[in-house]
CSV table of N, CA and C in Angstrom, one decimal:
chain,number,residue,atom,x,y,z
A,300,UNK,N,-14.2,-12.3,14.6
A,300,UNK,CA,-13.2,-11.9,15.6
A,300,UNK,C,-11.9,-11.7,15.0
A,301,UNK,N,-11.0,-11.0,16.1
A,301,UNK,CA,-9.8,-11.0,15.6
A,301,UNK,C,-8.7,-12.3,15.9
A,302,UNK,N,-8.0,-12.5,14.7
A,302,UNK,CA,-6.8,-13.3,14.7
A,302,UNK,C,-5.5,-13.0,14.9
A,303,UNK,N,-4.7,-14.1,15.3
A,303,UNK,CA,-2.7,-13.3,15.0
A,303,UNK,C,-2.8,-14.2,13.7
A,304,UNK,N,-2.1,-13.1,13.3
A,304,UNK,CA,-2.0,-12.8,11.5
A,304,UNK,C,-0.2,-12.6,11.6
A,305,UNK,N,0.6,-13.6,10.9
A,305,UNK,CA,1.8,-13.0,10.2
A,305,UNK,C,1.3,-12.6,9.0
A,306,UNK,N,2.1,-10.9,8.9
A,306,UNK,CA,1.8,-10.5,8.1
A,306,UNK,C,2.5,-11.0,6.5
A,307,UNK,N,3.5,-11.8,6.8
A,307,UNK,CA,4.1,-12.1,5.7
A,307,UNK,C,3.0,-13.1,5.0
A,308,UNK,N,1.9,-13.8,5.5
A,308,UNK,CA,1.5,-14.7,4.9
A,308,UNK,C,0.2,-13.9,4.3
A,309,UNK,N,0.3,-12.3,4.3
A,309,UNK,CA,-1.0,-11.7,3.7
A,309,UNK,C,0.3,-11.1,2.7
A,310,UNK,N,1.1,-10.2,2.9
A,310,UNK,CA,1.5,-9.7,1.3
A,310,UNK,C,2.8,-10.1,0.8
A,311,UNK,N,3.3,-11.2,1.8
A,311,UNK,CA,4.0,-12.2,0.2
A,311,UNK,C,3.4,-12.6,-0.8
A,312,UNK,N,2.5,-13.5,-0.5
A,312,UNK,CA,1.8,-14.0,-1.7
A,312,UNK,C,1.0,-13.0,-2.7
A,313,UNK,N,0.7,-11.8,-2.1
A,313,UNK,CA,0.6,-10.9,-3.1
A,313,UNK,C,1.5,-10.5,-4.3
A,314,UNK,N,2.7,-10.1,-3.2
A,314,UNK,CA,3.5,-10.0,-4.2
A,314,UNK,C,3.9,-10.5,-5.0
A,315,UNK,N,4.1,-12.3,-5.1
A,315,UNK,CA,4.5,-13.3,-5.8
A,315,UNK,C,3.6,-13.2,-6.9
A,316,UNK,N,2.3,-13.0,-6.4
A,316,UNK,CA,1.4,-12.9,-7.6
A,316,UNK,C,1.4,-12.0,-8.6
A,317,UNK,N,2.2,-11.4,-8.7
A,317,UNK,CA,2.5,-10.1,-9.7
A,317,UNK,C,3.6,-11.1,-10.0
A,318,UNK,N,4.3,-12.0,-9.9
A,318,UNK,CA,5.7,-12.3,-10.0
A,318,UNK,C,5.4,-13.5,-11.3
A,319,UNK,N,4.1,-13.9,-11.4
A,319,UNK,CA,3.8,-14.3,-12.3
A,319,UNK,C,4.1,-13.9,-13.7
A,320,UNK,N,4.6,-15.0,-14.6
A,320,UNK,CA,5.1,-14.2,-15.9
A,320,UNK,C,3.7,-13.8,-16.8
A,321,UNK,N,2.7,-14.7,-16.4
A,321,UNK,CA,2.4,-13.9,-17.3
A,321,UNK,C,1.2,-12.8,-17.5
A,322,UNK,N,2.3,-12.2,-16.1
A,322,UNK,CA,1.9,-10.6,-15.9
A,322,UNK,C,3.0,-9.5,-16.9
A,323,UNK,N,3.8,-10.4,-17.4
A,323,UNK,CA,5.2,-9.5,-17.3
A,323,UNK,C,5.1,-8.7,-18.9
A,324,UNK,N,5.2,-7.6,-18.8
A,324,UNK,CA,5.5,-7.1,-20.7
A,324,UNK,C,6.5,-6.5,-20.5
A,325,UNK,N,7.0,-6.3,-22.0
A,325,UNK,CA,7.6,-5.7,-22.2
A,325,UNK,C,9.2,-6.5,-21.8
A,326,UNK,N,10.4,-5.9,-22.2
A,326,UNK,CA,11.9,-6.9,-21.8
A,326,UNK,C,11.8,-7.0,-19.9
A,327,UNK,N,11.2,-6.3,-19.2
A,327,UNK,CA,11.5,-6.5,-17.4
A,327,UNK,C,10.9,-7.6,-17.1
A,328,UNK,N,12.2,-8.3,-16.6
A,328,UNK,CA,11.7,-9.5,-15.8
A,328,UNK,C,10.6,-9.2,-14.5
A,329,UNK,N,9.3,-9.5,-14.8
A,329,UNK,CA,8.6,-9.4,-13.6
A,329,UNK,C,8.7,-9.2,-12.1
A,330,UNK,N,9.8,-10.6,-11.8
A,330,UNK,CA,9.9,-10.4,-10.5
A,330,UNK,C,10.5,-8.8,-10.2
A,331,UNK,N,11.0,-8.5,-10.6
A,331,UNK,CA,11.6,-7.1,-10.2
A,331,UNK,C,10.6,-6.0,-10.0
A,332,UNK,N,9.3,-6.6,-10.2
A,332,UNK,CA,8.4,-5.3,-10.6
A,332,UNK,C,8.1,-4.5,-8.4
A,333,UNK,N,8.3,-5.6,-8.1
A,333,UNK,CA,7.7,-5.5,-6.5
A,333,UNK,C,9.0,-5.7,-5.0
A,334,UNK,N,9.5,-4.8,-4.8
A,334,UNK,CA,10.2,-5.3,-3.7
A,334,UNK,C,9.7,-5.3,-2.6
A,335,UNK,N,10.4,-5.9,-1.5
A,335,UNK,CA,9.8,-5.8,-0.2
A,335,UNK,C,11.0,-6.2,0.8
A,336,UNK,N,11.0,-5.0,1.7
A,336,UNK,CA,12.0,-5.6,2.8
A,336,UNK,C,11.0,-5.6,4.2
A,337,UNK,N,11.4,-6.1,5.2
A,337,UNK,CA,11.3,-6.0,6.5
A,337,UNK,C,10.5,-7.3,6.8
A,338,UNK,N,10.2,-7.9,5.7
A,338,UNK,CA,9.7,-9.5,6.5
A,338,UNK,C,10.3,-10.5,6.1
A,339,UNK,N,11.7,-10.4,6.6
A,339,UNK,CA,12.5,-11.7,7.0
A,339,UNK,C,11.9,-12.4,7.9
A,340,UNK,N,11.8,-11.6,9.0
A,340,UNK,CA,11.0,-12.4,10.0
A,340,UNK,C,9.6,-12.5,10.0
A,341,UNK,N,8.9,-12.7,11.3
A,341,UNK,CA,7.4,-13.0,11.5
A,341,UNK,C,7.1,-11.8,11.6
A,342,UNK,N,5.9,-11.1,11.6
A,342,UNK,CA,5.3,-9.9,11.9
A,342,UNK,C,4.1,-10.0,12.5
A,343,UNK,N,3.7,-9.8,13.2
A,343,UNK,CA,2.1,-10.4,13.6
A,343,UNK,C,1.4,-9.7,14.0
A,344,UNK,N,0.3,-9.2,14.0
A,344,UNK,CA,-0.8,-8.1,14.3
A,344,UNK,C,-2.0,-8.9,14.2
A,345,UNK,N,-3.2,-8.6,14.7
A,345,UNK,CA,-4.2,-9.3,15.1
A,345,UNK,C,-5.2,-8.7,14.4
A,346,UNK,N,-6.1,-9.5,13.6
A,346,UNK,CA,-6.5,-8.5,12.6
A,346,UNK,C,-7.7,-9.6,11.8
A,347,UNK,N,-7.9,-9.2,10.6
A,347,UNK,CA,-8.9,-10.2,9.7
A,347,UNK,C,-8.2,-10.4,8.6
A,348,UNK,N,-7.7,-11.4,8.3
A,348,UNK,CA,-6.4,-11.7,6.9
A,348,UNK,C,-7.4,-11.6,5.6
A,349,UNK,N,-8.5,-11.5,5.7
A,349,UNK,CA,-9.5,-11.5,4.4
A,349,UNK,C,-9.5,-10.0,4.0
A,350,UNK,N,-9.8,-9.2,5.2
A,350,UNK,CA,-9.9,-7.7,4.7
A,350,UNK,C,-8.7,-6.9,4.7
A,351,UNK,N,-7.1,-7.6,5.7
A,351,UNK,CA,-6.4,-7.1,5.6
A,351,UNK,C,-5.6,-7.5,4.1
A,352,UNK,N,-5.9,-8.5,3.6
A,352,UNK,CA,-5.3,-8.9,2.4
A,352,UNK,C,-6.4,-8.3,1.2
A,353,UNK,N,-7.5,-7.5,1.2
A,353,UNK,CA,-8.4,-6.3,0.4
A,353,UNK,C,-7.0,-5.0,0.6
A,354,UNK,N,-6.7,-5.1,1.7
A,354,UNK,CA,-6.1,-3.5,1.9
A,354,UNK,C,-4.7,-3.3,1.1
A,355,UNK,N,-4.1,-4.4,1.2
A,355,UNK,CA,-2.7,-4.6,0.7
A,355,UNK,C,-3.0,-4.8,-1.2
A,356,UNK,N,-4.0,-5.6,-1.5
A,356,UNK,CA,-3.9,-5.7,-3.0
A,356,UNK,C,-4.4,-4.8,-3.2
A,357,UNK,N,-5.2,-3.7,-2.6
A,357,UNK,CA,-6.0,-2.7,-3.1
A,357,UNK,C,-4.6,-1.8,-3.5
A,358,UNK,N,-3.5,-1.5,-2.4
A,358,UNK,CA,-2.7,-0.6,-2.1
A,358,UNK,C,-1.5,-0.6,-3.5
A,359,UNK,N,-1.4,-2.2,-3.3
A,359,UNK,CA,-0.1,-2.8,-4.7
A,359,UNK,C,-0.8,-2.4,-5.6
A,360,UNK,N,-1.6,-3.2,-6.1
A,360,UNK,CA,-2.8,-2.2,-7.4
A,360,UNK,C,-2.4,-1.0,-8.1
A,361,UNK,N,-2.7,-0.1,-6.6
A,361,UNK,CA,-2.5,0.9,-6.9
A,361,UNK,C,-1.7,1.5,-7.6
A,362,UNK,N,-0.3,1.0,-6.6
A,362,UNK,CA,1.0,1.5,-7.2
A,362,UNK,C,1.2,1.2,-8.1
A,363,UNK,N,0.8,-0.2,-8.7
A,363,UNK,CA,1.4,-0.4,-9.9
A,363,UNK,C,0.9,-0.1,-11.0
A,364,UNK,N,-0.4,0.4,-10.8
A,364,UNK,CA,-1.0,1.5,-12.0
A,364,UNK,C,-0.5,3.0,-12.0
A,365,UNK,N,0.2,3.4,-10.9
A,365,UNK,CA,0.5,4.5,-11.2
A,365,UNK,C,2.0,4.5,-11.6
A,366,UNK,N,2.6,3.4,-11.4
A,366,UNK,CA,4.4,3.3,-11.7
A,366,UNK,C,4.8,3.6,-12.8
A,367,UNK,N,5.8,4.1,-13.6
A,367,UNK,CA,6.3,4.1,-14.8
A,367,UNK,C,6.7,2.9,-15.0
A,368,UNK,N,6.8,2.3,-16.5
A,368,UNK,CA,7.1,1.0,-17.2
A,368,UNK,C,8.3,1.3,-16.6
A,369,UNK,N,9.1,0.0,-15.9
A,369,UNK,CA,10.3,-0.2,-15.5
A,369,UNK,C,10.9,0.3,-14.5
A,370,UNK,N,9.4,0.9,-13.8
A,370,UNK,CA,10.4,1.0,-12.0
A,370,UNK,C,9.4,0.4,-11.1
A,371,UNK,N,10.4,0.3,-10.0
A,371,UNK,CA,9.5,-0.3,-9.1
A,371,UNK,C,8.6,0.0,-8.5
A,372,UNK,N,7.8,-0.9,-7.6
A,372,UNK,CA,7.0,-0.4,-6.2
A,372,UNK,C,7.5,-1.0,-4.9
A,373,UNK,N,8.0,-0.4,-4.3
A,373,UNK,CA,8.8,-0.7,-2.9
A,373,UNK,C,7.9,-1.0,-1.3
A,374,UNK,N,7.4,-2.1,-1.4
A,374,UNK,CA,6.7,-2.3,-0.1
A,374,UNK,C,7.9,-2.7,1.3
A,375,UNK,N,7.6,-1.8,2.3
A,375,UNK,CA,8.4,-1.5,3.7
A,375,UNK,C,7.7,-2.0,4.4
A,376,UNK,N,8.0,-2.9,5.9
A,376,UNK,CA,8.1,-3.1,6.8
A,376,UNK,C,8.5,-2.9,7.7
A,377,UNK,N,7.9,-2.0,8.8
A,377,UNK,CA,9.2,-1.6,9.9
A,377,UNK,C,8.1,-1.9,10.7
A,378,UNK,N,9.0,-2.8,11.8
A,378,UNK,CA,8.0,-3.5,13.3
A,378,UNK,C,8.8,-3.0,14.2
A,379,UNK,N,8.3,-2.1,15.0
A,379,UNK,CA,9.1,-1.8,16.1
A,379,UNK,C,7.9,-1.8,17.4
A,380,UNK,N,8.5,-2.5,18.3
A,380,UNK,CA,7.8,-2.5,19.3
A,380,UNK,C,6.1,-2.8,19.3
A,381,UNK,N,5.4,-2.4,19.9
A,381,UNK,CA,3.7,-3.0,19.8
A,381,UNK,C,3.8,-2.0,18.2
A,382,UNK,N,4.4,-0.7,17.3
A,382,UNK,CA,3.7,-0.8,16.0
A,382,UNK,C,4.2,-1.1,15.0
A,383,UNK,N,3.1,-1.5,14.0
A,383,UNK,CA,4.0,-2.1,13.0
A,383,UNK,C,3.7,-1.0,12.1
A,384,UNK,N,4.5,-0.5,11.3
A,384,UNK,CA,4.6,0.0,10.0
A,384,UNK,C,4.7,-0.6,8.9
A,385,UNK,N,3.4,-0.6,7.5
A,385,UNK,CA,4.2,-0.8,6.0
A,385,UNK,C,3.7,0.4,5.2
A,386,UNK,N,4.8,0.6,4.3
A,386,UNK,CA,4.8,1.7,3.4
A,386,UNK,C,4.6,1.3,2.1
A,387,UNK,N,3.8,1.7,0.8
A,387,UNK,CA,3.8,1.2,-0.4
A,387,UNK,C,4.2,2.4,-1.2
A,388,UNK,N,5.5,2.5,-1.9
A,388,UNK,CA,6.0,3.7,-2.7
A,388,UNK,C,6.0,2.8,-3.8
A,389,UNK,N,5.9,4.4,-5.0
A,389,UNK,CA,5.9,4.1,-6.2
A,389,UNK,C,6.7,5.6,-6.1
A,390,UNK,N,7.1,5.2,-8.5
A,390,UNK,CA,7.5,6.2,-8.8
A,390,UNK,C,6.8,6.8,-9.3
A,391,UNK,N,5.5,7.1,-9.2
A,391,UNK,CA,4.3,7.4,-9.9
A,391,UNK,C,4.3,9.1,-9.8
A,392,UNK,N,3.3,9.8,-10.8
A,392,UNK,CA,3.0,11.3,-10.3
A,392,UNK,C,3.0,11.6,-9.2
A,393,UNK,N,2.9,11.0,-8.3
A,393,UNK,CA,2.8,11.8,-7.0
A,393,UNK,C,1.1,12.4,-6.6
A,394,UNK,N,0.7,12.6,-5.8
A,394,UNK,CA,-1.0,13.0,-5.4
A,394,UNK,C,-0.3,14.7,-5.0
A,395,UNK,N,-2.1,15.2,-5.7
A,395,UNK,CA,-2.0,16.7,-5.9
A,395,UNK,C,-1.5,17.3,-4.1
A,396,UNK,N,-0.9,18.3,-3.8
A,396,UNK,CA,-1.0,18.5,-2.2
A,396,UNK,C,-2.3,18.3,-1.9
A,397,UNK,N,-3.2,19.0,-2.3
A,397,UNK,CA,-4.5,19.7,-1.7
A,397,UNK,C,-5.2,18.5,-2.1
A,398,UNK,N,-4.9,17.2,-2.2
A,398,UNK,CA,-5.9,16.2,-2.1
A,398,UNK,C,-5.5,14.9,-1.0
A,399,UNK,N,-4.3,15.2,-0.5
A,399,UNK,CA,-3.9,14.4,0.4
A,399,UNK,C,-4.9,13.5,0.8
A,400,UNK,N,-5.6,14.3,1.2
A,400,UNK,CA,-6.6,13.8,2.7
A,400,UNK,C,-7.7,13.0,1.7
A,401,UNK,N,-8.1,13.8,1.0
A,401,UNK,CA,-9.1,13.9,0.1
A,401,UNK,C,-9.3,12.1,-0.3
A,402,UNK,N,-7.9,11.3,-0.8
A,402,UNK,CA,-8.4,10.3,-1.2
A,402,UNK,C,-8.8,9.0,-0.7
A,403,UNK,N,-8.6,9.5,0.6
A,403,UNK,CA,-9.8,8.6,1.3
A,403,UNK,C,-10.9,8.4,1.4
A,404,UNK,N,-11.3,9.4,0.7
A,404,UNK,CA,-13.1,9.6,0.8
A,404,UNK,C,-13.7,9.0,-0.2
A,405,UNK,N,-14.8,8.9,-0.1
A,405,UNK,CA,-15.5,7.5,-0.9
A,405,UNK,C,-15.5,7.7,-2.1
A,406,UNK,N,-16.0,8.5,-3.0
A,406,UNK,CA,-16.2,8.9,-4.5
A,406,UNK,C,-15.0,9.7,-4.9
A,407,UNK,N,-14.0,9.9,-4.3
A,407,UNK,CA,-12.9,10.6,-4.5
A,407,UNK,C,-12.8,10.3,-6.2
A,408,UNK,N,-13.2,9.3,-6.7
A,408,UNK,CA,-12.0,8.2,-8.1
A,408,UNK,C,-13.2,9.4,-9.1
A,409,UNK,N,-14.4,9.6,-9.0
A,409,UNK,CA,-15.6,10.7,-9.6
A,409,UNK,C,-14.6,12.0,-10.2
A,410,UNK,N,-13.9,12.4,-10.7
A,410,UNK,CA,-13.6,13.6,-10.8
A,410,UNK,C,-12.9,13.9,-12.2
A,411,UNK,N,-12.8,15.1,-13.1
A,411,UNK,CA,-12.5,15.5,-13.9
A,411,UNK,C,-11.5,14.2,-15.1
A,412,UNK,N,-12.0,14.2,-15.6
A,412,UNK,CA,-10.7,12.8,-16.3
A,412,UNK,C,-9.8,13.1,-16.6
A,413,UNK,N,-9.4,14.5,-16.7
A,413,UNK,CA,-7.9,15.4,-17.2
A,413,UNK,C,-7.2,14.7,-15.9
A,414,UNK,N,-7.4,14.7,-14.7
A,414,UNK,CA,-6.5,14.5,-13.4
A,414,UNK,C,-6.9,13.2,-13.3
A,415,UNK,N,-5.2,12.0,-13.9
A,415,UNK,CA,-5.4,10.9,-14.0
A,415,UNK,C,-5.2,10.5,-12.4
A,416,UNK,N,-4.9,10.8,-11.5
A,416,UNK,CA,-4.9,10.3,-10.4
A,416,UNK,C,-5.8,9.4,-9.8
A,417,UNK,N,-5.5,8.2,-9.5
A,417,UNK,CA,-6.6,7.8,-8.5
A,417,UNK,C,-8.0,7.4,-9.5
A,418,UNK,N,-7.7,7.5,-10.5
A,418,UNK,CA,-8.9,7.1,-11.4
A,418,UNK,C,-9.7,5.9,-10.8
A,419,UNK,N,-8.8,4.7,-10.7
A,419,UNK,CA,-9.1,3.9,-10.7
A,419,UNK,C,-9.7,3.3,-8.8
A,420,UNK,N,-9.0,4.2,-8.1
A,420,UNK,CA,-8.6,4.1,-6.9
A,420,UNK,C,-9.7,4.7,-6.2
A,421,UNK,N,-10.4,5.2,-5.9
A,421,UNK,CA,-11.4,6.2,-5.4
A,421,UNK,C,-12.4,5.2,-4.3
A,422,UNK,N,-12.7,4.4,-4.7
A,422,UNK,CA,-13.5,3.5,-4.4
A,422,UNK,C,-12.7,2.5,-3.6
A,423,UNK,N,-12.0,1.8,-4.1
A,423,UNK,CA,-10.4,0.9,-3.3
A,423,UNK,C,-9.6,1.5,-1.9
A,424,UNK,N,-9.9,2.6,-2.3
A,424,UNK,CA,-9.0,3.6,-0.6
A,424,UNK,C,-9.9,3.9,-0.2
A,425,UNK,N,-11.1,4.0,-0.4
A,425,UNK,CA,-11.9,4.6,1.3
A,425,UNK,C,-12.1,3.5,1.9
A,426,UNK,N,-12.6,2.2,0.8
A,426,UNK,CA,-12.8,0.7,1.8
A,426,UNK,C,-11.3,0.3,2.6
A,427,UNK,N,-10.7,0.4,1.7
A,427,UNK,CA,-9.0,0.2,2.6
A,427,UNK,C,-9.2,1.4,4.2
A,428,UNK,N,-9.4,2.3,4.1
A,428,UNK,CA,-9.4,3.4,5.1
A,428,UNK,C,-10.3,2.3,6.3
A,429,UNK,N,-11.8,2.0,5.5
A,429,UNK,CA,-12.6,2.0,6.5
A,429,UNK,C,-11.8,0.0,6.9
A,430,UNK,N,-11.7,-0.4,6.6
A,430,UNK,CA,-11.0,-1.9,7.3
A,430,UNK,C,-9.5,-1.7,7.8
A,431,UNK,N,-8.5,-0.1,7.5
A,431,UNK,CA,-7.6,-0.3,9.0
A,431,UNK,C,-8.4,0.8,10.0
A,432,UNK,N,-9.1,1.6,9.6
A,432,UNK,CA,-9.6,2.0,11.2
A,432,UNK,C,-10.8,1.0,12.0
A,433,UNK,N,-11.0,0.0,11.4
A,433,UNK,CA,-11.9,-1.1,12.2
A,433,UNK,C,-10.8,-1.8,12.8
A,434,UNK,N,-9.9,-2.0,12.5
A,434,UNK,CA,-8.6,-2.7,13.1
A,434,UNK,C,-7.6,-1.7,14.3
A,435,UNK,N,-8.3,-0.5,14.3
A,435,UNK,CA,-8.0,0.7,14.9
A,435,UNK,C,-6.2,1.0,14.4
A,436,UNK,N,-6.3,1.1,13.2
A,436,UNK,CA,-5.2,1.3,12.7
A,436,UNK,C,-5.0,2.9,12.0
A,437,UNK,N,-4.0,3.2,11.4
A,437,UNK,CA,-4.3,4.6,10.9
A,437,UNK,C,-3.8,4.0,9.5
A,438,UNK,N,-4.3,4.6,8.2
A,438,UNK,CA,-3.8,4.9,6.5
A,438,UNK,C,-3.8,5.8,6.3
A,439,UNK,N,-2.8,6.3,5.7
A,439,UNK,CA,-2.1,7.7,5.3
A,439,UNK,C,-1.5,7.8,4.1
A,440,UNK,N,-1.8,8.7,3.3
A,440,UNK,CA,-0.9,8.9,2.2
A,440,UNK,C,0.4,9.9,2.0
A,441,UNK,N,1.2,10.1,1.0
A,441,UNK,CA,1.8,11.6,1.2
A,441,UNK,C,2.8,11.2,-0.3
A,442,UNK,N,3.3,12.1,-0.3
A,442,UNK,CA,4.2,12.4,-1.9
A,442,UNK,C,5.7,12.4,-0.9
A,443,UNK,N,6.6,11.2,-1.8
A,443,UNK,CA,8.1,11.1,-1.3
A,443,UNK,C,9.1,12.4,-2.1
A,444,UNK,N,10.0,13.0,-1.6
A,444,UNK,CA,10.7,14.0,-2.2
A,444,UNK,C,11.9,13.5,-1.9
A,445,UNK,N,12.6,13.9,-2.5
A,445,UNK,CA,14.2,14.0,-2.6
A,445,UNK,C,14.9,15.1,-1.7
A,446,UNK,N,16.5,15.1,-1.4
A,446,UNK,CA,16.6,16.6,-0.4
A,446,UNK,C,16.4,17.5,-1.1
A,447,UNK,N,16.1,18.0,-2.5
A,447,UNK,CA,16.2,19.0,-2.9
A,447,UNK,C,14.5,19.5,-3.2
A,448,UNK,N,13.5,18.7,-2.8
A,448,UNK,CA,12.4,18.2,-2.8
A,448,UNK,C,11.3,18.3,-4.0
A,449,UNK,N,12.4,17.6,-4.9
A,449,UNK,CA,12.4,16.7,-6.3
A,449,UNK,C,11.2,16.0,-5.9
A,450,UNK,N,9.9,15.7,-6.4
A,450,UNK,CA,9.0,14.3,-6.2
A,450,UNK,C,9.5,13.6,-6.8
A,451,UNK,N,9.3,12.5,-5.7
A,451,UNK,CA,10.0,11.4,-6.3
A,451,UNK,C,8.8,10.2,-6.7
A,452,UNK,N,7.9,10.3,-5.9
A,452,UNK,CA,6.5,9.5,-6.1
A,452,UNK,C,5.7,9.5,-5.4
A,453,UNK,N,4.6,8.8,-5.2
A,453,UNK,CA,3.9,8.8,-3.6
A,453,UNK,C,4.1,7.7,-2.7
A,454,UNK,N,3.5,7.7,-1.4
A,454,UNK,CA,3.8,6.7,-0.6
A,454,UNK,C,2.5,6.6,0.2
A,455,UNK,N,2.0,5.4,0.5
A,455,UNK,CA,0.8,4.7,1.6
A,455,UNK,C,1.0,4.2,2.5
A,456,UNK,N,1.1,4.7,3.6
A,456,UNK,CA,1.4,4.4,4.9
A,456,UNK,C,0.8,3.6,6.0
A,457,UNK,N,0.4,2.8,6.5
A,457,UNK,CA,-0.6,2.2,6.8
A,457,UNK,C,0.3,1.5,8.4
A,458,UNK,N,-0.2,1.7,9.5
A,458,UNK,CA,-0.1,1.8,10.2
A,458,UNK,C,-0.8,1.0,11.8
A,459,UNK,N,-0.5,-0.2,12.2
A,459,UNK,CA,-1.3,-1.2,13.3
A,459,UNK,C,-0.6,-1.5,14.1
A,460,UNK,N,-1.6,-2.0,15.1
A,460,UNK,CA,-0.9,-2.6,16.4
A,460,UNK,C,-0.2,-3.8,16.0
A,461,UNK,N,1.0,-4.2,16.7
A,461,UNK,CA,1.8,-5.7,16.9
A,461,UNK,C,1.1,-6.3,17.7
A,462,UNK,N,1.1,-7.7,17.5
A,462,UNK,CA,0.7,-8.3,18.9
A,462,UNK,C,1.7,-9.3,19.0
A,463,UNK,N,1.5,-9.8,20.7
A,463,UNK,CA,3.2,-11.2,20.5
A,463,UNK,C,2.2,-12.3,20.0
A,464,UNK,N,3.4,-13.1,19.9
A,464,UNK,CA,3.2,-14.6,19.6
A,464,UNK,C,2.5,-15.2,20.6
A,465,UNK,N,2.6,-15.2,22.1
A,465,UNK,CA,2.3,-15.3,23.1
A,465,UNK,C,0.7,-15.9,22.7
């Protein structure tokens, strides 16, 4: 069944866990490696903290195999009303256009080794896909640009109901 889940108690502790030193190379102080705004407060959605906490380290993972040494990954929180939004950007290549959709699908990570994209990821995002649409949630990908629409990196969108405290 489903539970009320703050979400801060599924990807803080993720994130701390990168914050560990000895994750850290190179002169960057670790903690820097992961930001995160929007859970000051409680966030709560009703959910399975086991598979929603697959979806989140699958997602960080990600990012942080695709980031350049010494930038960040920027995890967002926006709760508005019954939806909650979090976003996972990196400064990474960016995903091809014409695969958008594509790396959701299950063997996606199968493909040419010249296109380092998603190598590792292929298999980690369709299970993420299929545990937020069991939550009747939406996951989305897309490439961030700049105004001059510079890529700036990609972004994972992931998308669920709020529920109250109530």
């Amino acid at each position: 069944g489903l539970i009320l889940i703050d979400l801060r108690d599924i990807i803080l502790p993720l994130i701390k866990s990168h914050q560990d030193p000895i994750h850290s190379g190179g002169g960057h102080s670790p903690k820097d490696r992961i930001v995160c705004f929007g859970l000051e407060d409680p966030v709560y959605i009703l959910g399975q903290s086991g598979r929603l906490e697959q979806v989140f380290q699958n997602l960080i993972d990600n990012a942080l195999s695709f980031a350049p040494e010494g930038t960040q990954v920027i995890v967002n929180v926006d709760h508005s009303s019954e939806r909650v939004k979090i976003t996972v950007d990196d400064f990474g290549p960016g995903i091809p256009e014409n695969r958008l959709e594509q790396v959701f699908e299950r063997f996606y990570s199968e493909r040419p080794v010249k296109e380092s994209f998603g190598m590792h990821s292929g298999l980690g995002l369709s299970i993420a896909k299929q545990i937020i649409d069991a939550h009747g949630g939406i996951i989305s990908a897309e490439n961030r640009r700049d105004k001059g629409g510079i890529l700036l990196g990609e972004r994972f969108i992931v998308r669920l109901r709020g529920a109250d405290k109530e």
